[in-house]
Coordinates of C-alpha atoms and ligand atoms in Angstrom, one line a residue:
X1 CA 27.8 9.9 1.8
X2 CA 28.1 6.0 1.6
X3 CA 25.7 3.5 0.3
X4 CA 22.5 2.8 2.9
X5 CA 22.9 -0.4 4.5
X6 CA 20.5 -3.9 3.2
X7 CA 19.5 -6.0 5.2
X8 CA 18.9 -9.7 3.7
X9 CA 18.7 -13.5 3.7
X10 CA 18.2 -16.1 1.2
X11 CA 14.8 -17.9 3.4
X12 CA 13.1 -14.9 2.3
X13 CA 11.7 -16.6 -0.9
X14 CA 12.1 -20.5 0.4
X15 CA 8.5 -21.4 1.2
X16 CA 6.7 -23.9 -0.5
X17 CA 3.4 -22.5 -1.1
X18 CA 0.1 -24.1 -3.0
X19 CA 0.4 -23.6 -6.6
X20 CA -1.9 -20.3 -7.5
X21 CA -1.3 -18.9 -4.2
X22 CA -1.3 -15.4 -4.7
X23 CA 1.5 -14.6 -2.0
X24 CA 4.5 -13.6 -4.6
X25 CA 7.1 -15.7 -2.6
X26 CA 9.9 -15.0 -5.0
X27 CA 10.4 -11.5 -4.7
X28 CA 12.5 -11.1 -2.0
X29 CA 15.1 -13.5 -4.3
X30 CA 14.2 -11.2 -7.6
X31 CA 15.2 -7.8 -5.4
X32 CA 18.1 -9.1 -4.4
X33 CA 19.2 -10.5 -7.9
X34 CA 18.4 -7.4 -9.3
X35 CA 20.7 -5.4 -6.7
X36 CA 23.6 -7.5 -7.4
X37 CA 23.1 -7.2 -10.9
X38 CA 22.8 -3.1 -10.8
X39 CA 26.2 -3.4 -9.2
X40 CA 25.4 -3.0 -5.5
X41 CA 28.2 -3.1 -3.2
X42 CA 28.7 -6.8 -1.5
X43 CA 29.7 -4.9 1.5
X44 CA 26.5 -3.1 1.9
X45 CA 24.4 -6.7 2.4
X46 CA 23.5 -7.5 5.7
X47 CA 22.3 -11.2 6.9
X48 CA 20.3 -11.3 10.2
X49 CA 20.2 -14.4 12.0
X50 CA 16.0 -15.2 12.9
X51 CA 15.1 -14.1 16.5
X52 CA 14.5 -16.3 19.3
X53 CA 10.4 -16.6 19.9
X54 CA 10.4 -15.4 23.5
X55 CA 12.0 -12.1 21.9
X56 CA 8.3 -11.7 20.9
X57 CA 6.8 -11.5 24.3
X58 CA 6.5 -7.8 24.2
X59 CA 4.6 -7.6 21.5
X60 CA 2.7 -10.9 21.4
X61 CA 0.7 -13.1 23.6
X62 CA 3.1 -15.7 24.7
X63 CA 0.5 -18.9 24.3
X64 CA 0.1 -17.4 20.5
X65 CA 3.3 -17.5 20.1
X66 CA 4.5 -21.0 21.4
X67 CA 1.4 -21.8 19.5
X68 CA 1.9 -20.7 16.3
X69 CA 5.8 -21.8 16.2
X70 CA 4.6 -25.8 17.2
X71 CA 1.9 -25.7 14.2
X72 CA -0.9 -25.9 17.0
X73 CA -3.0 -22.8 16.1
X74 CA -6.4 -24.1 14.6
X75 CA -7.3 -24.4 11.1
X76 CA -9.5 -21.4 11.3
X77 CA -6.6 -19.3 12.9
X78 CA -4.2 -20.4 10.1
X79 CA -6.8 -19.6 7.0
X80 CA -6.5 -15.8 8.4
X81 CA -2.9 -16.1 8.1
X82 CA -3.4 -17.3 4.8
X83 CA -0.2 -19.4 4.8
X84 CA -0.3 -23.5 5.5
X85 CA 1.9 -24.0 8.3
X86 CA 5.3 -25.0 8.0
X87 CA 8.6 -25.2 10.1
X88 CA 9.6 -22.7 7.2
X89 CA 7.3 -20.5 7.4
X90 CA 8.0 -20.1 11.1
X91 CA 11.4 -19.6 10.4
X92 CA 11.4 -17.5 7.8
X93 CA 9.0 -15.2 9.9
X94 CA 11.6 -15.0 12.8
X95 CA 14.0 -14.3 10.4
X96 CA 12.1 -11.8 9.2
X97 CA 11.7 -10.2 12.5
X98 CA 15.7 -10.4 13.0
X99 CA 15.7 -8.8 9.9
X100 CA 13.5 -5.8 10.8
X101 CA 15.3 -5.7 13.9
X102 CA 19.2 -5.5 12.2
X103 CA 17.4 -2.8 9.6
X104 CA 16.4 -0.6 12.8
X105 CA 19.5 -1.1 14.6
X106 CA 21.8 -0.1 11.4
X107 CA 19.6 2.5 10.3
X108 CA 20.3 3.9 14.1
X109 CA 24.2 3.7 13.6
X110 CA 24.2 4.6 9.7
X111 CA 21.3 7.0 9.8
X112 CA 19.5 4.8 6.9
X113 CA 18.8 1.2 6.7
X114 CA 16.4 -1.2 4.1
X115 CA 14.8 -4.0 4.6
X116 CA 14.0 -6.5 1.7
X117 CA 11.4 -7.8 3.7
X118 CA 9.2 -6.5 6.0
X119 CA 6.1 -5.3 6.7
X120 CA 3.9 -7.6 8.4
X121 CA 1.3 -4.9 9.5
X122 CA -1.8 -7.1 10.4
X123 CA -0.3 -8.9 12.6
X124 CA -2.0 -8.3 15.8
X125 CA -1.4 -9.4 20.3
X126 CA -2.8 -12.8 19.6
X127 CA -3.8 -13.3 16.6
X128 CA -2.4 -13.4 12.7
X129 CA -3.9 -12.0 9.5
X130 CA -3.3 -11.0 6.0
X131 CA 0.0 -12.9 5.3
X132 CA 1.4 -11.7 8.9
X133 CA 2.5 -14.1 11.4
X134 CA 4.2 -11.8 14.0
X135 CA 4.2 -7.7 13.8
X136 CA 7.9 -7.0 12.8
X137 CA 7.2 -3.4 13.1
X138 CA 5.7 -3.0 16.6
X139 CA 8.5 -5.9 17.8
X140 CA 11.3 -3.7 16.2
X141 CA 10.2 -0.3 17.7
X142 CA 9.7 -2.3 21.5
X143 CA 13.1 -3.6 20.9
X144 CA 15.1 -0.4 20.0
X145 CA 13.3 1.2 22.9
X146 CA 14.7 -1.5 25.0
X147 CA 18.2 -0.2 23.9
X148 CA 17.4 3.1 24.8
X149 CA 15.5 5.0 21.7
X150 CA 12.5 6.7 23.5
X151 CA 10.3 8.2 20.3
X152 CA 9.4 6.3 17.7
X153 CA 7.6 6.5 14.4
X154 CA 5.9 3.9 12.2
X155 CA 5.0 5.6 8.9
X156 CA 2.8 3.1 6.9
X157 CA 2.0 3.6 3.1
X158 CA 1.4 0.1 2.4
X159 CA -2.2 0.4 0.4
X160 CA -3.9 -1.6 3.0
X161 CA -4.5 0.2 7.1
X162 CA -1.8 -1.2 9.4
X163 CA -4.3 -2.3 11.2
X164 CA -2.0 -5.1 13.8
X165 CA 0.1 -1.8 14.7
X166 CA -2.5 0.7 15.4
X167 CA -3.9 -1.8 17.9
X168 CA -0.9 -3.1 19.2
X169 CA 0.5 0.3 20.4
X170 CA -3.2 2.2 20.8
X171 CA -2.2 2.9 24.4
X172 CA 1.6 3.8 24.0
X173 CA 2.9 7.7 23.7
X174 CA 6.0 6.7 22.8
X175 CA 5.1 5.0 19.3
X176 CA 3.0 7.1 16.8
X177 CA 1.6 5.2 14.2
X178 CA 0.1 6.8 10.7
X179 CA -1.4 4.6 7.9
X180 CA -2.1 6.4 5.0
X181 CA -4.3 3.4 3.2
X182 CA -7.0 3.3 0.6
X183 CA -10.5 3.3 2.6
X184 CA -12.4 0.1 0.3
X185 CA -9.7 -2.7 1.0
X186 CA -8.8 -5.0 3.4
X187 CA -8.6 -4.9 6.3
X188 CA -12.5 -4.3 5.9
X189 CA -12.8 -3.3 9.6
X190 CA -10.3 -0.7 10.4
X191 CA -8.8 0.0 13.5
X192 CA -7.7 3.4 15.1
X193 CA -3.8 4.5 14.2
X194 CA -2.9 7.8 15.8
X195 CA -3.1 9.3 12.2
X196 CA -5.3 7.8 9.7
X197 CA -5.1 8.9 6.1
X198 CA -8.1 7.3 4.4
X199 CA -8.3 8.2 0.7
X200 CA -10.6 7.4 -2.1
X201 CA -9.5 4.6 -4.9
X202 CA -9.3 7.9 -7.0
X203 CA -6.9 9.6 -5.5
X204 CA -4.4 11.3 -8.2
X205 CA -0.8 11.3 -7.8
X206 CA -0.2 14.5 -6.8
X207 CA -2.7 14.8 -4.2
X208 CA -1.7 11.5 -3.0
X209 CA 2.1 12.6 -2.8
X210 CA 0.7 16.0 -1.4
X211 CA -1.4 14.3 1.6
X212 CA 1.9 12.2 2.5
X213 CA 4.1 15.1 2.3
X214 CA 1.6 16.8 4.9
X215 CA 1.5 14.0 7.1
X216 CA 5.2 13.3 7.4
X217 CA 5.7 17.0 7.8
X218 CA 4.2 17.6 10.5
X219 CA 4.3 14.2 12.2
X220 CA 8.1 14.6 12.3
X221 CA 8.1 18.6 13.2
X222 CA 5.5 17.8 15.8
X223 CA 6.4 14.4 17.4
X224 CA 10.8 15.1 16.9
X225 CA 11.2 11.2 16.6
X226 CA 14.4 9.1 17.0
X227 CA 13.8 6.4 14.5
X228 CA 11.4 6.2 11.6
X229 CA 10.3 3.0 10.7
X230 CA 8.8 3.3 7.0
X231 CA 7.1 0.7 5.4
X232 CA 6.8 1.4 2.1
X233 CA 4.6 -0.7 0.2
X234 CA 4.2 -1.2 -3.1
X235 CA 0.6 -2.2 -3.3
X236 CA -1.1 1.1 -3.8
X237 CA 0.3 0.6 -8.0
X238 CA -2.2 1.1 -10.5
X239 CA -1.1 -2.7 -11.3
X240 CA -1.3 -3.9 -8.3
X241 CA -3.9 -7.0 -7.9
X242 CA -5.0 -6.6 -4.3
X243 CA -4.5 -2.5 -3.9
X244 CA -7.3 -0.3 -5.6
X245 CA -5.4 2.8 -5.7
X246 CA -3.6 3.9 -9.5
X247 CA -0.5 5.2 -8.2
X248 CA 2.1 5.5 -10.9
X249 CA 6.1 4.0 -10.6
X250 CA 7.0 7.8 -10.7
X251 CA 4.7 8.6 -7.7
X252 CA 6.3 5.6 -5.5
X253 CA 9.6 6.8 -6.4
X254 CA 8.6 10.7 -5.4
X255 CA 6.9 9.1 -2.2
X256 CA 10.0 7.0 -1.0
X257 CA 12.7 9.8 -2.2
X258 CA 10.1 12.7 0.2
X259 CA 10.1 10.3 2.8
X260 CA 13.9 9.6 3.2
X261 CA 15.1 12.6 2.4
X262 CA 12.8 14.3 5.3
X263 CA 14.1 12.1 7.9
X264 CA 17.6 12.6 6.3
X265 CA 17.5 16.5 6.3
X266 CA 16.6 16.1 9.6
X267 CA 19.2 13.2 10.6
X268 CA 16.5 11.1 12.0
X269 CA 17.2 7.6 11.4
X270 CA 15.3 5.9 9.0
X271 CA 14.9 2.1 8.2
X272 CA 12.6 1.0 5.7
X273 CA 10.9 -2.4 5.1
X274 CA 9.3 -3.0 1.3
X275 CA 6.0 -4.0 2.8
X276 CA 3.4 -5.6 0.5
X277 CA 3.0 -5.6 -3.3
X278 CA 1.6 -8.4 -5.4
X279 CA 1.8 -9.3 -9.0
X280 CA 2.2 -12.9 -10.5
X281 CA 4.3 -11.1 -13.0
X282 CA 7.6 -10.5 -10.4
X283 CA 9.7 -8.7 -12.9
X284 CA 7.2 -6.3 -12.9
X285 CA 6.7 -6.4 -9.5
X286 CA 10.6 -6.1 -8.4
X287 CA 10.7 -3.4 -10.8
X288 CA 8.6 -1.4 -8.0
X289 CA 10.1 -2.3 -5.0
X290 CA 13.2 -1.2 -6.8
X291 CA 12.2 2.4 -6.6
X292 CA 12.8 2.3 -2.7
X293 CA 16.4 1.1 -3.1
X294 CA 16.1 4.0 -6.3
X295 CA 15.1 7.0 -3.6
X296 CA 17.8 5.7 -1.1
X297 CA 21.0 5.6 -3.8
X298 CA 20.0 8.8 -5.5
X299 CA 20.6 10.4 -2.0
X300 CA 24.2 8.3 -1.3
X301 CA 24.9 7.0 -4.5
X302 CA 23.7 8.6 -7.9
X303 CA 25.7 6.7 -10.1
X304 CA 23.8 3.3 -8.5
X305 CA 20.1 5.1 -8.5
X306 CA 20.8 5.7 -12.0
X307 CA 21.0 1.9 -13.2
X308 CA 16.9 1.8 -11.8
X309 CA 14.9 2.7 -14.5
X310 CA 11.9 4.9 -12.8
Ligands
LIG401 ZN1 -0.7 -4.3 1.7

């Protein structure tokens, strides 16, 4: 088995943000270092090129989006984003989007794809929130089905309810959504996903793995998809500064190595996006979204997943 593919680009971590803005901007730039430095294969790295904005129009309303992209939403509209607008913001968010998009499409061709970005779940038809300009997720899915994949799921463990999606495809058969999410966090009003998994702050590890491993189970016996996308955020750690949960490194490891190897016993395609996860410290922080990269290699490539400590 070779290597999974990555998908990448350097805008990832270029936005100038306020000083003590909690959004952990460099990460995306830490990840990669840290990839090259574990000796990941240069072939492996993908670059997408950003979308164009009236790619969008299946997912979003079309005056949001030519909004948005000219800097003309409101200030109020802008302080749920929680980002000051930019020109690269905007296209570091359509990049983003490409990005999602190239992870879907390899992971289709490759069987498994990652994405070290990703994950813009409260993003909803007309409106932004939590960090998330545009739903990368729900545009990815509506994109591949375009190109002919007909069953989709989006499997969200990001500690926080993927809230933009559930919405965004209440009234579609074709994408199932599940958010396994902590019940006392943002987004404070939840919406409905076809599967919510709403657990206590303290939820132990193995109950927490347990509850996923049900989920996915049956979601994937049940539904037979053609692609999973899997957004596997890493803000359900116990050191994580917005999630409440107290997830261990070894339980986000367990969780991404159950949740790729499923969809690999099964050959369904899987493409993964890191999703949230926020520390000021970003050593600390890239140390956990290294465990996704970790669960992929130690199913292609033990002698990589070995160089990531757990
Ligand atoms: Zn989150």
């Amino acid at each position: 088995m070779h290597s999974p593919a990555l998908v990448y680009h350097p805008c990832y971590s270029l936005l100038e943000l306020p000083e003590r803005h909690r959004y952990p901007i460099g990460k995306y730039q830490w990840l990669y270092q840290r990839l090259q430095d574990i000796g990941a294969p240069p072939e492996i790295f993908h670059q997408p090129d950003p979308i164009h904005p009236s790619q969008l129009h299946h997912t979003h309303c079309p005056e949001y989006i030519t909004q948005l992209c000219r800097g003309q939403l409101d200030a109020k509209a802008m302080r749920r984003i929680g980002f000051p607008w930019s020109a690269q913001l905007i296209e570091r968010s359509l990049t983003s989007l490409g990005g999602t998009l190239l992870t879907a499409q390899l992971a289709m061709q490759q069987g498994m794809a990652l994405h070290l970005s990703g994950g813009y779940h409260h993003a909803f038809y007309a409106e932004g929130s939590g960090f998330c300009l545009f739903n990368d997720l729900v545009f990815a899915a509506r994109s591949l089905q375009q190109q002919g994949v007909k069953r989709i799921v989006i499997f969200d463990l990001d500690v926080h309810q993927g809230d933009g999606t559930a919405l965004l495809v209440a009234d579609d058969p074709s994408i199932i959504t599940c958010s396994v999410h902590c019940e006392k966090n943002f987004p404070y009003r939840k919406q409905q996903s076809d599967w919510d998994l709403s657990l206590p702050a303290t939820i132990q590890d193995d109950d927490y793995l347990q509850q996923v491993e049900q989920a996915l189970h049956c979601l994937l016996n049940w539904f037979q998809p053609e692609l999973v996308i899997y957004d596997a955020g890493v803000d359900c750690h116990q050191q994580d500064e917005l999630g409440h949960f107290q997830l261990s490194t070894n339980t986000l490891f367990q969780r991404d190595l159950l949740v790729l190897s499923s969809c690999q016993q099964r050959q369904i395609p899987v493409a993964a996006v890191i999703g949230g996860g926020y520390q000021r410290d970003l050593a600390a922080l890239t140390q956990l979204h290294l465990q996704l990269f970790k669960a992929a290699f130690t199913l292609n490539d033990l002698a990589l997943a070995s160089k990531i400590k757990t």
